[in-house]
Amino acid sequence: MSAPAVHLPRRRLLKGGGILVLLLSAPMLAHGASILAVRVWPAQDYTRITLESDMPLAARHFMTTGPERLVIDIEGLELTPTLRDLVGKVRPDDPYLGGVRVGQNQPRVVRLVLDLKQPTRPQVFTLQPVAAYSHRMVFDLHPVVAPDPLLALIRDREQSEQQAAQAMNDALGDFIGNMDRRPPARRGSPQPPVARADEPPPLAPGDTDRLIVVALDPGHGGEDPGAIGPNGLREKDVVLSIARQLRDRINAQPGMRAMMTRDADFFVPLGQRVEKARRVQADLFISIHADAFTRPEARGASVFVLSERGATSTAARWLADKENAADVVGGVNVKVQDATLLRTMLDMSTTAQINQSLRLGSEMLQHIGQVGRLHKPRVEQAGFAVLKAPDIPSILVETAFISNPEEEALLADRGYQRQLVDALFAGVMRYFAKNPPMPRNRTT
C-alpha cells in the first residue's frame, strides 16, 4: 500500500538551534517526482538555480557558516543523472556559487549543498507550470550588501577618463616623435584628408554639468527567452547584443554613461528594471525588444510609450499584456516583492513623463525608419509596466518582428544590428540636443 499523502502547512517557519528551516507550500509531498532539467543563471546581481520537475517539490533549507553554505533537502526524490548534471553547470566566474554537491541524504530525500563565495540572502520558492515550463523550484542567491549602481557608474566613468587621458598622452608623444623624424613637407604637397564622423551633434559645453545616465533595458533574459523566431533566434539574445553595442556608443561620449538592467543572460523582474533606472537617477529609459505576433507576415519596428487612457490600438494592448506577463515566465518570488515598488509601478506615472517620452519616441521612430520598415508611422501607447518610472522619460522599442523569417534573419545579422544601434544612438543624441538635461543635486 502506498504511503498516505502528507500535507504541508503554507509558509511555516521553524527555528531551532539557530537554524532557520523553510517548508515550501505544496499540495503534497511529491512521491515519484522526476527532474526534467536543471539550470544555473550566474550574474553580478544574483545567481539563480532552477530545478524543473514533472510534479511539485517540497524542500527545506538552512545556512551554515565557516564556510558559507546553503543546504537544501528536497523530499520525494531519488538521485538521478539529471540532478548530478547540476555539479557541472557551475561556472568558475560565478560571483556567488563556488560549487554544488548532490547526494541521497535519506531514502527519497536528495540533499544539495551549495558552496558560497560570499554571504548571501537565499530565496527559495516554487513556480507553477507556465508557457513551456513544468513545475519549477528556484534558489536565488542575492548578496547581503547590494552594490551602489550609481557609484559604480561614476567610478567606471572616472576610470575610462583616466585611460583616455593616458592614451591621448601616449598618442601625442608618438605624434611629436614622428614629427621630429619626418622630413619637411614640400610646398604644394597634398595634405591628408580630415576625417569626418557622421554623428549627431554633441551636447554643447555648459548644457549640463553632471553625468548623463541612459538606462538600457534588454528585455527578458534567463528563464524567460522572450519570443523565438522560426529558425530558433531568441529575443533575449538579440536584444542583449543590441543593448551592449548601444552601451558602448553611449559610454564613448564624454559626460555620458549607460546603465544596463541586465548585462548577461539572467532574469530581472519588471519592477526591478524600473527601480534600477531610478536608483541611478537615469535621464532616459530605453527598453529593447524584438517580439512576435500571431501572424508571421507582421513586420516592422515600433516605438511605444506609456498610456494613461488605454492603448492606442488593439495590437498595442495585446503587446503590452504579453510583455507584462514576463514576470510569470521569468519567475518572480511574489512573497518578497516590495509594496512601495508596486505602488510606484501602479500609481506614479505622470503626464509630464509621458509627454517627454513621446518626444523621445518621435526622435527614435524617425531614425529607426531610416534603417528599416516601420510597423506604424507614429509612436503608440499602452500600459507597459516597465515604462512606469514616474520621473524618467521611458520608451519601449520593438526593433522588428522576430516571428517574421525575413526580419529574424536581419536581427541575426551583426551589420543590421549596427545600423539599429546607430539609429538608437542618433535618437538619444537628438533628443538631448533638443531637450538638454536639467541640473540636479547629484554627486558626480
Short mmCIF file of C-alpha atoms in Angstrom, two decimals:
data_model
loop_
_atom_site.label_atom_id
_atom_site.label_comp_id
_atom_site.label_asym_id
_atom_site.label_seq_id
_atom_site.Cartn_x
_atom_site.Cartn_y
_atom_site.Cartn_z
CA MET A 1 0.00 0.00 0.00
CA SER A 2 1.35 3.42 -0.90
CA ALA A 3 2.10 5.90 1.85
CA PRO A 4 -0.63 8.44 2.59
CA ALA A 5 -0.20 11.93 1.22
CA VAL A 6 1.40 14.35 3.65
CA HIS A 7 0.07 17.89 3.54
CA LEU A 8 2.45 20.71 4.40
CA PRO A 9 1.35 23.92 6.11
CA ARG A 10 1.77 27.02 3.96
CA ARG A 11 4.80 29.22 4.71
CA ARG A 12 5.54 27.81 8.15
CA LEU A 13 8.84 28.97 9.65
CA LEU A 14 10.60 26.77 12.20
CA LYS A 15 13.53 27.91 14.32
CA GLY A 16 15.72 25.52 16.20
CA GLY A 17 19.33 25.60 17.34
CA GLY A 18 19.97 28.78 15.34
CA ILE A 19 18.89 27.09 12.09
CA LEU A 20 16.07 28.57 10.03
CA VAL A 21 14.03 25.99 8.14
CA LEU A 22 11.54 26.93 5.41
CA LEU A 23 8.82 24.49 4.38
CA LEU A 24 7.65 25.41 0.91
CA SER A 25 3.96 25.34 0.18
CA ALA A 26 2.90 22.36 -1.91
CA PRO A 27 -0.33 20.40 -2.15
CA MET A 28 1.54 17.30 -1.07
CA LEU A 29 4.98 15.78 -1.00
CA ALA A 30 5.99 14.74 -4.49
CA HIS A 31 6.28 10.97 -4.45
CA GLY A 32 7.96 9.69 -7.56
CA ALA A 33 8.71 13.14 -8.97
CA SER A 34 11.19 13.28 -11.85
CA ILE A 35 13.66 16.09 -12.51
CA LEU A 36 13.25 17.23 -16.11
CA ALA A 37 16.02 19.84 -16.25
CA VAL A 38 18.47 21.79 -14.09
CA ARG A 39 19.70 25.29 -14.93
CA VAL A 40 22.13 27.80 -13.40
CA TRP A 41 21.99 31.53 -14.26
CA PRO A 42 25.02 33.41 -12.82
CA ALA A 43 25.14 37.20 -12.80
CA GLN A 44 26.58 40.07 -10.81
CA ASP A 45 23.11 40.86 -9.46
CA TYR A 46 22.38 37.35 -8.20
CA THR A 47 22.69 33.70 -9.16
CA ARG A 48 19.60 31.62 -9.86
CA ILE A 49 19.40 27.81 -9.75
CA THR A 50 16.29 26.15 -11.19
CA LEU A 51 15.10 22.57 -10.84
CA GLU A 52 12.27 21.70 -13.23
CA SER A 53 10.16 18.65 -12.36
CA ASP A 54 7.04 16.89 -13.54
CA MET A 55 5.40 17.23 -10.10
CA PRO A 56 5.56 19.85 -7.33
CA LEU A 57 8.54 19.52 -4.99
CA ALA A 58 8.81 20.28 -1.29
CA ALA A 59 12.06 21.28 0.39
CA ARG A 60 13.59 22.74 3.49
CA HIS A 61 16.86 24.63 3.68
CA PHE A 62 19.31 26.06 6.18
CA MET A 63 22.53 28.06 6.15
CA THR A 64 25.88 27.18 7.67
CA THR A 65 28.90 29.42 8.25
CA GLY A 66 32.63 28.78 8.29
CA PRO A 67 32.49 28.16 5.34
CA GLU A 68 29.29 29.70 3.96
CA ARG A 69 26.94 27.03 2.62
CA LEU A 70 23.30 26.65 1.70
CA VAL A 71 21.95 23.16 2.41
CA ILE A 72 18.70 22.08 0.74
CA ASP A 73 16.82 18.83 1.37
CA ILE A 74 14.31 18.01 -1.36
CA GLU A 75 11.75 15.37 -0.46
CA GLY A 76 10.25 12.75 -2.71
CA LEU A 77 13.29 12.42 -4.98
CA GLU A 78 15.83 9.81 -5.95
CA LEU A 79 19.26 10.82 -7.18
CA THR A 80 19.37 10.80 -11.00
CA PRO A 81 21.92 11.68 -13.69
CA THR A 82 19.94 14.84 -14.46
CA LEU A 83 20.37 16.03 -10.87
CA ARG A 84 24.07 15.16 -10.96
CA ASP A 85 24.39 17.40 -14.05
CA LEU A 86 23.93 20.36 -11.71
CA VAL A 87 27.52 19.91 -10.49
CA GLY A 88 28.97 20.60 -13.93
CA LYS A 89 26.82 23.66 -14.58
CA VAL A 90 28.63 25.87 -12.05
CA ARG A 91 30.88 28.38 -13.80
CA PRO A 92 34.24 29.43 -12.34
CA ASP A 93 33.34 33.13 -12.72
CA ASP A 94 30.05 32.82 -10.82
CA PRO A 95 30.26 35.59 -8.19
CA TYR A 96 28.18 33.72 -5.59
CA LEU A 97 28.27 29.99 -6.25
CA GLY A 98 31.55 28.14 -5.78
CA GLY A 99 30.30 24.59 -6.27
CA VAL A 100 27.45 22.14 -5.80
CA ARG A 101 27.37 18.72 -4.18
CA VAL A 102 24.44 16.36 -4.68
CA GLY A 103 23.69 13.22 -2.71
CA GLN A 104 20.97 10.87 -1.49
CA ASN A 105 20.77 12.04 2.11
CA GLN A 106 17.92 9.69 3.10
CA PRO A 107 15.61 7.38 1.18
CA ARG A 108 13.64 9.64 -1.16
CA VAL A 109 15.41 12.76 0.13
CA VAL A 110 18.07 14.40 -2.05
CA ARG A 111 20.44 16.89 -0.41
CA LEU A 112 22.02 19.77 -2.30
CA VAL A 113 24.96 21.58 -0.71
CA LEU A 114 25.79 24.91 -2.33
CA ASP A 115 29.27 26.24 -1.52
CA LEU A 116 29.02 30.03 -1.45
CA LYS A 117 31.74 32.50 -2.31
CA GLN A 118 30.31 35.28 -0.14
CA PRO A 119 27.50 35.84 2.38
CA THR A 120 24.15 35.69 0.61
CA ARG A 121 20.46 36.09 1.29
CA PRO A 122 18.94 32.97 -0.28
CA GLN A 123 15.37 32.93 -1.54
CA VAL A 124 13.77 29.54 -2.16
CA PHE A 125 10.37 29.35 -3.83
CA THR A 126 8.30 27.37 -6.31
CA LEU A 127 6.61 28.29 -9.58
CA GLN A 128 3.55 26.78 -11.19
CA PRO A 129 3.68 25.45 -14.78
CA VAL A 130 3.59 28.20 -17.40
CA ALA A 131 4.48 28.52 -21.07
CA ALA A 132 6.98 25.75 -21.93
CA TYR A 133 7.86 25.07 -18.28
CA SER A 134 6.54 22.44 -15.90
CA HIS A 135 6.86 22.83 -12.10
CA ARG A 136 9.94 24.78 -11.00
CA MET A 137 11.80 25.07 -7.72
CA VAL A 138 14.03 28.15 -7.64
CA PHE A 139 17.02 29.07 -5.45
CA ASP A 140 18.08 32.71 -5.76
CA LEU A 141 21.40 33.75 -4.17
CA HIS A 142 21.37 37.51 -3.51
CA PRO A 143 24.28 39.44 -1.94
CA VAL A 144 23.80 40.51 1.66
CA VAL A 145 25.00 44.01 0.72
CA ALA A 146 23.97 45.06 -2.78
CA PRO A 147 26.41 47.37 -4.63
CA ASP A 148 25.50 51.01 -5.26
CA PRO A 149 24.83 51.19 -9.04
CA LEU A 150 25.26 54.96 -9.32
CA LEU A 151 28.61 54.85 -7.54
CA ALA A 152 29.67 52.04 -9.88
CA LEU A 153 28.79 54.18 -12.91
CA ILE A 154 30.75 57.14 -11.56
CA ARG A 155 33.81 55.02 -10.85
CA ASP A 156 33.57 53.41 -14.28
CA ARG A 157 33.46 56.85 -15.90
CA GLU A 158 36.45 58.09 -13.90
CA GLN A 159 38.46 55.00 -14.84
CA SER A 160 37.57 55.42 -18.53
CA GLU A 161 38.53 59.09 -18.45
CA GLN A 162 41.90 58.25 -16.89
CA GLN A 163 42.53 55.60 -19.54
CA ALA A 164 41.51 58.02 -22.32
CA ALA A 165 43.81 60.72 -20.95
CA GLN A 166 46.71 58.27 -20.81
CA ALA A 167 46.01 57.10 -24.35
CA MET A 168 45.90 60.72 -25.55
CA ASN A 169 49.22 61.46 -23.89
CA ASP A 170 50.76 58.36 -25.47
CA ALA A 171 49.39 59.32 -28.90
CA LEU A 172 50.66 62.89 -28.52
CA GLY A 173 54.11 61.62 -27.61
CA ASP A 174 54.15 59.33 -30.67
CA PHE A 175 52.99 62.19 -32.90
CA ILE A 176 55.72 64.56 -31.67
CA GLY A 177 58.33 61.83 -32.08
CA ASN A 178 57.19 61.16 -35.64
CA MET A 179 57.22 64.87 -36.48
CA ASP A 180 60.80 65.17 -35.26
CA ARG A 181 61.83 62.35 -37.60
CA ARG A 182 59.72 63.40 -40.60
CA PRO A 183 61.37 65.50 -43.39
CA PRO A 184 59.75 68.87 -44.09
CA ALA A 185 56.84 68.68 -46.50
CA ARG A 186 57.35 70.19 -49.94
CA ARG A 187 55.40 73.26 -50.85
CA GLY A 188 52.22 72.28 -52.58
CA SER A 189 52.26 68.72 -51.26
CA PRO A 190 48.75 67.36 -50.75
CA GLN A 191 47.61 67.27 -47.13
CA PRO A 192 46.00 64.19 -45.65
CA PRO A 193 42.21 64.36 -45.65
CA VAL A 194 40.43 65.31 -42.43
CA ALA A 195 38.19 62.51 -41.17
CA ARG A 196 34.53 63.43 -40.79
CA ALA A 197 32.35 61.40 -38.50
CA ASP A 198 28.68 61.18 -39.35
CA GLU A 199 27.49 61.65 -35.80
CA PRO A 200 24.64 63.63 -34.27
CA PRO A 201 25.67 66.96 -32.72
CA PRO A 202 27.18 66.61 -29.25
CA LEU A 203 25.80 68.46 -26.27
CA ALA A 204 27.12 71.99 -26.17
CA PRO A 205 29.52 72.80 -23.32
CA GLY A 206 27.54 74.17 -20.44
CA ASP A 207 24.34 72.33 -21.36
CA THR A 208 24.89 70.18 -18.30
CA ASP A 209 27.41 69.98 -15.50
CA ARG A 210 26.67 66.46 -14.40
CA LEU A 211 26.81 62.87 -15.54
CA ILE A 212 24.06 61.99 -18.03
CA VAL A 213 22.78 58.45 -17.47
CA VAL A 214 20.81 56.40 -20.00
CA ALA A 215 19.19 53.20 -18.69
CA LEU A 216 19.18 50.40 -21.28
CA ASP A 217 16.79 47.52 -20.67
CA PRO A 218 17.32 44.39 -22.80
CA GLY A 219 14.01 42.58 -22.48
CA HIS A 220 13.50 39.13 -20.98
CA GLY A 221 16.56 37.01 -20.03
CA GLY A 222 17.38 33.90 -18.04
CA GLU A 223 14.34 31.68 -17.59
CA ASP A 224 12.39 33.94 -19.93
CA PRO A 225 13.65 33.60 -23.53
CA GLY A 226 11.12 36.07 -24.90
CA ALA A 227 9.86 35.41 -28.41
CA ILE A 228 11.58 32.77 -30.53
CA GLY A 229 11.88 33.10 -34.29
CA PRO A 230 11.02 30.36 -36.80
CA ASN A 231 14.74 29.50 -37.10
CA GLY A 232 15.37 29.50 -33.36
CA LEU A 233 16.70 33.03 -32.74
CA ARG A 234 15.79 34.04 -29.19
CA GLU A 235 14.62 37.54 -28.40
CA LYS A 236 16.61 37.69 -25.15
CA ASP A 237 19.89 37.07 -27.02
CA VAL A 238 19.49 39.55 -29.87
CA VAL A 239 18.28 42.43 -27.68
CA LEU A 240 21.18 41.89 -25.27
CA SER A 241 23.60 42.13 -28.19
CA ILE A 242 22.00 45.36 -29.42
CA ALA A 243 21.95 46.87 -25.92
CA ARG A 244 25.63 46.08 -25.34
CA GLN A 245 26.59 47.81 -28.59
CA LEU A 246 24.45 50.83 -27.74
CA ARG A 247 26.02 50.95 -24.26
CA ASP A 248 29.48 51.14 -25.81
CA ARG A 249 28.42 54.00 -28.10
CA ILE A 250 26.95 55.97 -25.20
CA ASN A 251 29.91 55.32 -22.90
CA ALA A 252 32.25 56.70 -25.57
CA GLN A 253 30.52 60.09 -25.25
CA PRO A 254 32.12 62.50 -22.74
CA GLY A 255 29.92 63.02 -19.70
CA MET A 256 27.56 60.16 -20.55
CA ARG A 257 27.11 56.67 -19.16
CA ALA A 258 24.79 53.77 -19.91
CA MET A 259 23.38 51.55 -17.16
CA MET A 260 22.06 48.16 -18.26
CA THR A 261 19.29 46.48 -16.30
CA ARG A 262 20.97 43.23 -17.27
CA ASP A 263 24.35 42.77 -18.96
CA ALA A 264 24.20 38.96 -19.13
CA ASP A 265 21.68 36.15 -19.56
CA PHE A 266 19.65 36.39 -16.36
CA PHE A 267 16.11 37.42 -15.48
CA VAL A 268 15.19 40.78 -13.96
CA PRO A 269 11.58 41.34 -12.80
CA LEU A 270 9.80 44.26 -14.43
CA GLY A 271 9.58 46.28 -11.23
CA GLN A 272 13.29 45.88 -10.54
CA ARG A 273 14.11 47.13 -14.04
CA VAL A 274 12.29 50.37 -13.25
CA GLU A 275 13.85 50.57 -9.79
CA LYS A 276 17.36 50.11 -11.19
CA ALA A 277 16.85 53.08 -13.50
CA ARG A 278 15.58 55.21 -10.62
CA ARG A 279 18.48 54.24 -8.36
CA VAL A 280 20.99 55.66 -10.84
CA GLN A 281 18.75 58.69 -11.44
CA ALA A 282 18.61 57.88 -15.14
CA ASP A 283 17.75 60.64 -17.61
CA LEU A 284 16.22 58.18 -20.10
CA PHE A 285 14.94 54.60 -20.02
CA ILE A 286 15.00 52.55 -23.24
CA SER A 287 13.59 49.02 -23.20
CA ILE A 288 14.70 47.00 -26.24
CA HIS A 289 12.65 44.11 -27.63
CA ALA A 290 12.07 42.02 -30.77
CA ASP A 291 8.68 40.49 -30.30
CA ALA A 292 6.48 38.06 -32.17
CA PHE A 293 2.92 38.23 -33.44
CA THR A 294 0.32 35.61 -34.18
CA ARG A 295 0.87 36.01 -37.94
CA PRO A 296 4.37 35.57 -39.44
CA GLU A 297 3.78 38.28 -42.04
CA ALA A 298 3.72 41.03 -39.38
CA ARG A 299 6.81 43.19 -39.82
CA GLY A 300 8.42 46.48 -38.99
CA ALA A 301 9.76 48.37 -35.98
CA SER A 302 7.62 50.18 -33.42
CA VAL A 303 8.11 52.58 -30.53
CA PHE A 304 5.80 52.61 -27.51
CA VAL A 305 5.33 54.88 -24.51
CA LEU A 306 3.07 54.63 -21.50
CA SER A 307 -0.62 55.48 -21.74
CA GLU A 308 -2.87 56.81 -19.00
CA ARG A 309 -6.04 56.37 -21.02
CA GLY A 310 -5.76 52.93 -22.54
CA ALA A 311 -3.94 51.57 -25.57
CA THR A 312 -3.92 53.44 -28.87
CA SER A 313 -4.59 50.22 -30.79
CA THR A 314 -5.66 46.64 -30.21
CA ALA A 315 -2.20 45.45 -31.22
CA ALA A 316 -0.56 47.79 -28.70
CA ARG A 317 -2.82 46.48 -25.92
CA TRP A 318 -2.09 42.88 -26.91
CA LEU A 319 1.65 43.52 -26.93
CA ALA A 320 1.58 45.29 -23.55
CA ASP A 321 -0.33 42.38 -21.99
CA LYS A 322 2.22 39.97 -23.45
CA GLU A 323 5.23 41.94 -22.19
CA ASN A 324 3.64 42.43 -18.76
CA ALA A 325 3.41 38.65 -18.40
CA ALA A 326 7.22 38.34 -18.45
CA ASP A 327 7.35 38.10 -14.66
CA VAL A 328 5.22 34.96 -14.75
CA VAL A 329 7.51 33.21 -17.22
CA GLY A 330 10.79 34.53 -15.81
CA GLY A 331 9.81 33.63 -12.27
CA VAL A 332 9.24 36.21 -9.53
CA ASN A 333 9.21 35.47 -5.82
CA VAL A 334 5.97 37.35 -5.13
CA LYS A 335 6.31 36.88 -1.37
CA VAL A 336 9.23 39.32 -1.17
CA GLN A 337 8.07 41.98 -3.63
CA ASP A 338 8.38 45.48 -2.22
CA ALA A 339 4.99 47.11 -1.60
CA THR A 340 6.48 50.56 -2.22
CA LEU A 341 7.87 49.40 -5.55
CA LEU A 342 4.50 48.00 -6.57
CA ARG A 343 2.84 51.28 -5.66
CA THR A 344 5.32 53.16 -7.84
CA MET A 345 4.62 50.82 -10.72
CA LEU A 346 0.86 51.32 -10.46
CA ASP A 347 0.20 54.87 -9.34
CA MET A 348 3.02 57.29 -10.04
CA SER A 349 3.07 57.77 -13.80
CA THR A 350 2.83 61.44 -14.71
CA THR A 351 1.63 63.47 -17.66
CA ALA A 352 4.99 65.26 -17.85
CA GLN A 353 6.85 61.95 -18.04
CA ILE A 354 4.59 60.72 -20.82
CA ASN A 355 4.98 63.94 -22.81
CA GLN A 356 8.78 63.73 -22.64
CA SER A 357 8.58 60.04 -23.54
CA LEU A 358 6.58 60.93 -26.65
CA ARG A 359 9.31 63.40 -27.67
CA LEU A 360 11.99 60.76 -27.23
CA GLY A 361 9.85 58.18 -29.04
CA SER A 362 9.38 60.50 -32.02
CA GLU A 363 13.14 61.01 -32.37
CA MET A 364 13.70 57.25 -32.17
CA LEU A 365 10.98 56.44 -34.69
CA GLN A 366 12.39 58.95 -37.18
CA HIS A 367 15.88 57.41 -37.08
CA ILE A 368 14.76 53.77 -36.96
CA GLY A 369 12.62 54.43 -40.02
CA GLN A 370 15.79 55.24 -41.95
CA VAL A 371 17.14 51.75 -41.23
CA GLY A 372 14.17 49.52 -41.97
CA ARG A 373 10.43 49.35 -42.27
CA LEU A 374 8.14 50.77 -39.58
CA HIS A 375 5.15 48.81 -38.36
CA LYS A 376 3.30 52.03 -37.55
CA PRO A 377 4.39 55.57 -38.57
CA ARG A 378 3.59 57.03 -35.15
CA VAL A 379 4.51 56.40 -31.53
CA GLU A 380 1.95 54.12 -29.92
CA GLN A 381 0.82 53.98 -26.31
CA ALA A 382 -0.24 51.21 -23.94
CA GLY A 383 0.05 50.18 -20.29
CA PHE A 384 3.55 48.68 -20.31
CA ALA A 385 4.59 48.01 -16.70
CA VAL A 386 8.28 48.53 -17.49
CA LEU A 387 7.61 52.12 -18.63
CA LYS A 388 6.08 53.29 -15.34
CA ALA A 389 9.03 55.20 -13.90
CA PRO A 390 7.32 58.40 -12.73
CA ASP A 391 10.31 60.70 -13.28
CA ILE A 392 12.16 59.22 -16.28
CA PRO A 393 11.19 59.57 -19.97
CA SER A 394 10.71 55.94 -20.98
CA ILE A 395 10.17 54.16 -24.28
CA LEU A 396 9.92 50.56 -25.45
CA VAL A 397 11.43 49.85 -28.86
CA GLU A 398 10.32 46.82 -30.84
CA THR A 399 13.25 46.57 -33.25
CA ALA A 400 11.47 44.11 -35.56
CA PHE A 401 9.17 41.08 -35.53
CA ILE A 402 11.33 38.07 -34.77
CA SER A 403 8.37 35.90 -35.85
CA ASN A 404 8.85 37.14 -39.42
CA PRO A 405 11.50 34.94 -41.14
CA GLU A 406 12.98 37.86 -43.09
CA GLU A 407 13.22 40.13 -40.07
CA GLU A 408 14.59 37.29 -37.94
CA ALA A 409 17.43 36.97 -40.45
CA LEU A 410 18.05 40.72 -40.27
CA LEU A 411 18.13 40.68 -36.46
CA ALA A 412 20.72 37.89 -36.52
CA ASP A 413 22.98 39.93 -38.82
CA ARG A 414 25.65 41.95 -36.99
CA GLY A 415 25.68 44.55 -39.74
CA TYR A 416 21.97 45.19 -39.38
CA GLN A 417 22.35 45.31 -35.60
CA ARG A 418 24.96 48.04 -36.01
CA GLN A 419 22.55 50.03 -38.15
CA LEU A 420 19.89 49.72 -35.45
CA VAL A 421 22.41 50.81 -32.82
CA ASP A 422 23.35 53.84 -34.98
CA ALA A 423 19.67 54.79 -35.21
CA LEU A 424 19.03 54.36 -31.49
CA PHE A 425 22.14 56.33 -30.60
CA ALA A 426 21.21 59.13 -33.00
CA GLY A 427 17.74 59.28 -31.44
CA VAL A 428 19.24 59.63 -27.95
CA MET A 429 21.62 62.39 -29.01
CA ARG A 430 19.00 64.31 -30.98
CA TYR A 431 16.66 64.16 -28.00
CA PHE A 432 19.31 65.56 -25.65
CA ALA A 433 20.29 68.23 -28.19
CA LYS A 434 16.68 69.47 -28.20
CA ASN A 435 15.98 68.73 -24.52
CA PRO A 436 19.19 69.31 -22.51
CA PRO A 437 19.12 67.61 -19.10
CA MET A 438 18.27 69.93 -16.25
CA PRO A 439 20.86 70.45 -13.49
CA ARG A 440 20.30 68.26 -10.46
CA ASN A 441 21.71 67.91 -7.00
CA ARG A 442 23.54 64.68 -7.59
CA THR A 443 27.07 63.65 -6.70
CA THR A 444 29.18 63.04 -9.79
#
